[in-house]
Amino acid sequence: MMDEKIIAGISYSIVTPATEEEFAQYYHFRWEQFRKPWGKPLGSECDEYDAVSHHVMIRDNIGQVVAIGRLHHNSIEEGQLCFMAVSRNSRYQGVGTLLIRRLEEIAKEQSVQHLVINARDSSIPFYKRFGYEEIGEAPTLFGQLKHQQMRKTLTETARIRFQPKWCTELENAWYETIPLSKAMGIRVKQYTGDEFQTCAAFPPNINLHGSMFAGSIYSLATLTGWGMIHLQLRALDLGGEIVLVDANIRYKQPIQSKPNARVQWSPDLQNQLEKLKGKQKTLLKLQVQILDEEKVCAQFVGTYAVIKP
């Protein structure tokens, strides 16, 4: 099985190793990442779970292995991620996001209810961004490499309620600083880490034709894009002022029932936002869909500036 993804103009192949050559590449990369630095021999990177695990490998556009990971079952309900690694030159490029999302997709297909991982201390912020929570200490490897066990529930309910405290704080910030948002009845509908959805009350936003005001649609879209960036800043523990600097919207058909909006977060946007760690300002271009229930009625494209305080 192979899938192609493009990040910042570079094509990556997400592979389930199947041939002898692919497994040789996979295990050699694992040894280089996890055993070679500690002076361990070839072969020490394998264990008894490999034969009953699902393996994922990512290669770049010249065929080099840049990331690997493994999923195995601890029980019917619990899966465990192991040997998660991204090559040094490919870190902070969105490759890790591709890896963890693919393994989570596989886990869901196998009806896994929650995932655990023993994460190095340096990797904990990464996994927290995807909804994993620390639940206790894990074994220390080689007498000095400390780990923490982390856990994430994969049920639909937990996915919808990802970071509920942040979402409540966001709604309160809107209502306190932008009174129009409260008058429109705008609230957070769903946040998964990769997707953010909002909704608005229909009655306060009806025009004389019995459909939603164009201005209300624009406001809902603007706040949805703004809200997604706000939550991603929280995930990175970064501060910043978010300002809409350019936007356009295309109205396709009227909204006459249940207005809502959604926006997707991508590895490219993540890379751009992380650049804020090293400079004063960055620009993010988001595409927001505005819907009536599940019918897309408008398309909004907004460019937001994020400026360090």
Short mmCIF file of C-alpha atoms in Angstrom, two decimals:
data_model
loop_
_atom_site.label_atom_id
_atom_site.label_comp_id
_atom_site.label_asym_id
_atom_site.label_seq_id
_atom_site.Cartn_x
_atom_site.Cartn_y
_atom_site.Cartn_z
CA MET A 1 0.00 0.00 0.00
CA MET A 2 1.34 3.44 -0.94
CA ASP A 3 -0.04 6.96 -0.77
CA GLU A 4 1.43 10.21 -2.10
CA LYS A 5 1.35 13.50 -0.18
CA ILE A 6 2.87 16.85 -1.14
CA ILE A 7 4.25 19.23 1.49
CA ALA A 8 5.84 22.55 0.50
CA GLY A 9 6.35 21.25 -3.04
CA ILE A 10 8.01 17.98 -1.97
CA SER A 11 6.28 14.67 -2.72
CA TYR A 12 6.32 12.02 0.01
CA SER A 13 5.35 8.37 -0.34
CA ILE A 14 3.60 6.76 2.63
CA VAL A 15 4.34 3.06 2.36
CA THR A 16 3.31 -0.11 4.13
CA PRO A 17 6.48 -2.20 3.71
CA ALA A 18 5.76 -5.42 1.85
CA THR A 19 8.87 -6.50 -0.06
CA GLU A 20 12.17 -7.74 1.33
CA GLU A 21 13.86 -4.57 0.06
CA GLU A 22 11.30 -2.29 1.74
CA PHE A 23 11.63 -4.08 5.08
CA ALA A 24 15.42 -3.88 4.81
CA GLN A 25 15.16 -0.09 4.38
CA TYR A 26 12.64 0.13 7.19
CA TYR A 27 14.67 -1.82 9.75
CA HIS A 28 17.95 -0.16 8.83
CA PHE A 29 16.41 3.26 9.42
CA ARG A 30 15.02 2.02 12.76
CA TRP A 31 18.46 0.77 13.78
CA GLU A 32 20.10 4.08 12.81
CA GLN A 33 17.56 6.07 14.82
CA PHE A 34 17.13 3.91 17.91
CA ARG A 35 20.08 1.54 18.36
CA LYS A 36 23.17 2.79 16.53
CA PRO A 37 23.53 5.91 18.77
CA TRP A 38 23.78 3.56 21.76
CA GLY A 39 26.31 1.21 20.17
CA LYS A 40 23.81 -1.62 19.69
CA PRO A 41 24.32 -4.14 16.85
CA LEU A 42 22.19 -4.63 13.76
CA GLY A 43 19.27 -6.87 14.64
CA SER A 44 18.75 -5.32 18.07
CA GLU A 45 16.14 -3.00 16.55
CA CYS A 46 13.68 -5.91 16.07
CA ASP A 47 11.39 -7.46 18.67
CA GLU A 48 8.71 -10.14 19.01
CA TYR A 49 5.86 -7.74 18.12
CA ASP A 50 7.13 -7.00 14.61
CA ALA A 51 5.48 -10.05 13.05
CA VAL A 52 2.02 -9.01 14.27
CA SER A 53 2.35 -5.24 13.81
CA HIS A 54 1.39 -2.74 11.13
CA HIS A 55 4.44 -0.84 9.85
CA VAL A 56 4.51 2.54 8.10
CA MET A 57 7.44 4.09 6.25
CA ILE A 58 7.67 7.49 4.53
CA ARG A 59 10.10 8.18 1.68
CA ASP A 60 10.92 11.54 0.09
CA ASN A 61 10.92 12.40 -3.60
CA ILE A 62 14.36 10.81 -4.16
CA GLY A 63 13.41 7.58 -2.41
CA GLN A 64 15.18 8.17 0.89
CA VAL A 65 13.46 6.91 4.05
CA VAL A 66 12.62 9.93 6.21
CA ALA A 67 10.20 8.50 8.79
CA ILE A 68 8.93 5.23 10.25
CA GLY A 69 6.44 4.05 12.85
CA ARG A 70 4.72 0.91 14.11
CA LEU A 71 1.31 0.01 15.52
CA HIS A 72 0.60 -3.16 17.49
CA HIS A 73 -2.25 -4.29 19.74
CA ASN A 74 -1.89 -4.59 23.51
CA SER A 75 -5.51 -5.76 23.67
CA ILE A 76 -8.62 -5.63 21.48
CA GLU A 77 -9.28 -2.04 22.57
CA GLU A 78 -5.73 -0.72 23.00
CA GLY A 79 -3.10 -0.08 20.37
CA GLN A 80 0.47 1.06 20.94
CA LEU A 81 2.66 3.24 18.74
CA CYS A 82 6.35 2.35 18.79
CA PHE A 83 9.61 3.22 17.03
CA MET A 84 8.27 6.58 15.84
CA ALA A 85 11.07 8.51 14.16
CA VAL A 86 11.65 11.29 11.63
CA SER A 87 15.09 11.92 10.16
CA ARG A 88 16.82 15.04 11.46
CA ASN A 89 16.72 16.85 8.10
CA SER A 90 12.97 16.20 7.69
CA ARG A 91 11.78 17.41 11.09
CA TYR A 92 9.46 20.41 11.33
CA GLN A 93 8.36 19.80 7.74
CA GLY A 94 5.01 18.13 8.44
CA VAL A 95 6.38 14.60 7.93
CA GLY A 96 5.68 13.63 11.55
CA THR A 97 2.07 14.72 11.08
CA LEU A 98 1.71 12.45 8.04
CA LEU A 99 3.14 9.55 10.03
CA ILE A 100 0.96 9.83 13.11
CA ARG A 101 -2.20 10.52 11.13
CA ARG A 102 -1.67 7.42 8.98
CA LEU A 103 -1.11 5.19 12.01
CA GLU A 104 -4.21 6.64 13.71
CA GLU A 105 -6.25 5.94 10.57
CA ILE A 106 -5.09 2.32 10.64
CA ALA A 107 -5.92 2.06 14.34
CA LYS A 108 -9.46 3.32 13.73
CA GLU A 109 -9.90 0.86 10.87
CA GLN A 110 -8.94 -1.90 13.31
CA SER A 111 -11.51 -0.64 15.87
CA VAL A 112 -8.85 0.45 18.36
CA GLN A 113 -10.47 2.60 21.05
CA HIS A 114 -7.36 4.27 22.42
CA LEU A 115 -3.66 4.52 21.66
CA VAL A 116 -0.66 4.67 23.98
CA ILE A 117 2.93 5.59 23.32
CA ASN A 118 6.07 5.74 25.47
CA ALA A 119 7.44 9.14 24.44
CA ARG A 120 10.84 10.65 25.07
CA ASP A 121 10.62 13.83 27.14
CA SER A 122 11.67 15.89 24.10
CA SER A 123 8.77 14.46 22.04
CA ILE A 124 6.00 15.13 24.54
CA PRO A 125 5.01 18.58 23.12
CA PHE A 126 4.61 17.01 19.66
CA TYR A 127 2.23 14.31 20.85
CA LYS A 128 0.29 16.75 23.01
CA ARG A 129 -0.51 18.69 19.85
CA PHE A 130 -2.36 15.62 18.56
CA GLY A 131 -4.37 15.10 21.73
CA TYR A 132 -2.14 12.66 23.63
CA GLU A 133 -2.01 13.15 27.39
CA GLU A 134 0.62 12.08 29.90
CA ILE A 135 -0.60 9.30 32.17
CA GLY A 136 2.57 8.24 33.98
CA GLU A 137 6.22 7.34 33.74
CA ALA A 138 7.40 4.71 31.25
CA PRO A 139 10.58 2.60 31.49
CA THR A 140 13.89 4.44 31.13
CA LEU A 141 15.91 3.03 28.23
CA PHE A 142 19.63 2.29 28.42
CA GLY A 143 19.64 3.59 31.97
CA GLN A 144 19.30 7.26 31.02
CA LEU A 145 16.71 7.86 28.26
CA LYS A 146 13.58 8.89 30.17
CA HIS A 147 10.09 8.29 28.74
CA GLN A 148 6.54 9.19 29.67
CA GLN A 149 3.52 7.08 28.72
CA MET A 150 0.90 9.07 26.80
CA ARG A 151 -2.63 8.12 25.83
CA LYS A 152 -5.28 9.24 23.35
CA THR A 153 -8.88 8.11 23.03
CA LEU A 154 -10.03 7.53 19.44
CA THR A 155 -13.78 7.49 19.98
CA GLU A 156 -15.81 10.01 17.99
CA THR A 157 -17.00 11.75 21.15
CA ALA A 158 -13.47 12.37 22.38
CA ARG A 159 -12.43 13.55 18.95
CA ILE A 160 -15.19 16.15 18.90
CA ARG A 161 -14.33 17.33 22.40
CA PHE A 162 -10.60 17.72 21.80
CA GLN A 163 -9.28 20.56 24.02
CA PRO A 164 -12.75 21.60 25.31
CA LYS A 165 -11.26 24.13 27.73
CA TRP A 166 -9.51 25.97 24.92
CA CYS A 167 -12.73 26.04 22.88
CA THR A 168 -14.71 27.50 25.80
CA GLU A 169 -12.05 30.14 26.37
CA LEU A 170 -12.15 31.02 22.67
CA GLU A 171 -15.93 31.49 22.71
CA ASN A 172 -15.68 33.71 25.81
CA ALA A 173 -12.93 35.79 24.17
CA TRP A 174 -15.15 36.32 21.12
CA TYR A 175 -18.14 37.37 23.20
CA GLU A 176 -16.12 39.77 25.36
CA THR A 177 -14.13 41.46 22.58
CA ILE A 178 -16.48 41.11 19.58
CA PRO A 179 -20.08 41.60 20.81
CA LEU A 180 -21.37 40.90 17.30
CA SER A 181 -20.28 37.27 17.66
CA LYS A 182 -22.56 36.81 20.67
CA ALA A 183 -25.46 38.56 18.93
CA MET A 184 -25.01 36.21 15.95
CA GLY A 185 -24.97 33.17 18.24
CA ILE A 186 -21.57 32.00 16.98
CA ARG A 187 -20.08 29.09 18.90
CA VAL A 188 -17.57 26.29 18.49
CA LYS A 189 -19.13 23.17 16.99
CA GLN A 190 -16.10 20.88 16.74
CA TYR A 191 -12.32 20.93 17.06
CA THR A 192 -10.18 17.89 16.26
CA GLY A 193 -6.74 19.45 15.98
CA ASP A 194 -6.83 19.28 12.18
CA GLU A 195 -10.36 20.59 11.62
CA PHE A 196 -12.26 23.44 13.26
CA GLN A 197 -16.01 23.94 12.87
CA THR A 198 -18.26 26.73 14.07
CA CYS A 199 -21.97 27.38 13.82
CA ALA A 200 -24.30 30.37 14.17
CA ALA A 201 -27.92 30.84 15.16
CA PHE A 202 -30.11 31.38 12.10
CA PRO A 203 -32.91 33.71 13.39
CA PRO A 204 -30.64 36.66 14.38
CA ASN A 205 -29.00 36.61 10.95
CA ILE A 206 -32.02 36.55 8.60
CA ASN A 207 -32.29 39.17 5.87
CA LEU A 208 -35.49 40.41 4.21
CA HIS A 209 -35.36 37.46 1.78
CA GLY A 210 -35.50 34.90 4.57
CA SER A 211 -31.89 33.79 4.15
CA MET A 212 -28.67 34.62 6.01
CA PHE A 213 -27.16 38.10 5.65
CA ALA A 214 -24.10 38.15 3.41
CA GLY A 215 -22.32 40.16 6.12
CA SER A 216 -23.13 37.51 8.71
CA ILE A 217 -21.72 34.80 6.44
CA TYR A 218 -18.53 36.83 6.02
CA SER A 219 -18.24 37.37 9.78
CA LEU A 220 -18.74 33.67 10.52
CA ALA A 221 -16.03 32.75 8.01
CA THR A 222 -13.60 35.36 9.34
CA LEU A 223 -13.97 34.22 12.95
CA THR A 224 -13.66 30.56 11.96
CA GLY A 225 -10.28 31.15 10.32
CA TRP A 226 -9.21 33.38 13.23
CA GLY A 227 -10.31 30.76 15.75
CA MET A 228 -8.36 27.96 14.08
CA ILE A 229 -5.15 30.00 14.21
CA HIS A 230 -5.82 30.92 17.85
CA LEU A 231 -6.13 27.23 18.80
CA GLN A 232 -2.99 26.29 16.87
CA LEU A 233 -1.05 29.01 18.68
CA ARG A 234 -2.28 27.52 21.97
CA ALA A 235 -1.07 24.09 20.87
CA LEU A 236 2.41 25.50 20.21
CA ASP A 237 2.34 27.56 23.42
CA LEU A 238 2.93 30.72 21.38
CA GLY A 239 1.43 34.15 21.83
CA GLY A 240 0.52 36.42 18.96
CA GLU A 241 -1.95 38.96 17.64
CA ILE A 242 -4.06 37.62 14.75
CA VAL A 243 -5.11 40.17 12.13
CA LEU A 244 -7.05 39.60 8.90
CA VAL A 245 -5.09 41.43 6.19
CA ASP A 246 -6.79 40.25 3.00
CA ALA A 247 -9.87 38.21 2.12
CA ASN A 248 -12.33 37.32 -0.59
CA ILE A 249 -15.54 35.35 -0.51
CA ARG A 250 -17.67 33.70 -3.15
CA TYR A 251 -21.37 33.31 -2.40
CA LYS A 252 -22.74 30.27 -4.23
CA GLN A 253 -26.27 29.87 -2.82
CA PRO A 254 -28.35 31.16 0.11
CA ILE A 255 -28.25 29.74 3.62
CA GLN A 256 -31.76 29.11 4.87
CA SER A 257 -31.52 26.76 7.82
CA LYS A 258 -28.40 25.80 9.82
CA PRO A 259 -25.33 27.96 9.14
CA ASN A 260 -21.96 26.48 10.00
CA ALA A 261 -18.37 26.81 8.82
CA ARG A 262 -15.30 24.61 8.72
CA VAL A 263 -11.59 25.02 8.05
CA GLN A 264 -8.80 22.46 7.72
CA TRP A 265 -5.29 22.74 9.15
CA SER A 266 -2.46 21.42 6.97
CA PRO A 267 1.22 20.56 7.45
CA ASP A 268 2.12 23.56 5.25
CA LEU A 269 0.20 25.90 7.56
CA GLN A 270 1.83 24.26 10.57
CA ASN A 271 5.28 24.82 9.11
CA GLN A 272 4.47 28.46 8.39
CA LEU A 273 3.14 29.06 11.89
CA GLU A 274 6.15 27.42 13.53
CA LYS A 275 8.35 29.99 11.77
CA LEU A 276 6.94 32.49 14.27
CA LYS A 277 9.33 30.97 16.83
CA GLY A 278 12.21 32.60 14.98
CA LYS A 279 10.74 35.82 13.64
CA GLN A 280 8.31 38.60 14.48
CA LYS A 281 5.54 37.95 11.96
CA THR A 282 4.12 35.27 9.66
CA LEU A 283 1.26 35.13 7.14
CA LEU A 284 -1.26 32.29 6.91
CA LYS A 285 -3.75 31.76 4.09
CA LEU A 286 -6.81 29.74 5.10
CA GLN A 287 -9.76 28.45 3.09
CA VAL A 288 -13.07 28.34 4.95
CA GLN A 289 -16.26 26.65 3.76
CA ILE A 290 -19.59 28.06 4.91
CA LEU A 291 -22.42 25.55 4.84
CA ASP A 292 -26.15 25.15 5.35
CA GLU A 293 -26.14 21.85 7.24
CA GLU A 294 -23.82 19.86 4.87
CA LYS A 295 -24.38 21.91 1.71
CA VAL A 296 -21.51 24.28 0.82
CA CYS A 297 -22.99 27.74 0.20
CA ALA A 298 -19.93 30.00 0.23
CA GLN A 299 -16.14 29.80 -0.05
CA PHE A 300 -13.91 32.21 1.90
CA VAL A 301 -10.17 32.69 1.50
CA GLY A 302 -8.50 34.83 4.14
CA THR A 303 -4.89 35.85 4.72
CA TYR A 304 -4.11 36.42 8.39
CA ALA A 305 -1.02 38.01 9.87
CA VAL A 306 0.21 36.58 13.15
CA ILE A 307 2.38 39.08 15.01
CA LYS A 308 4.39 38.40 18.15
CA PRO A 309 3.34 40.56 21.12
#
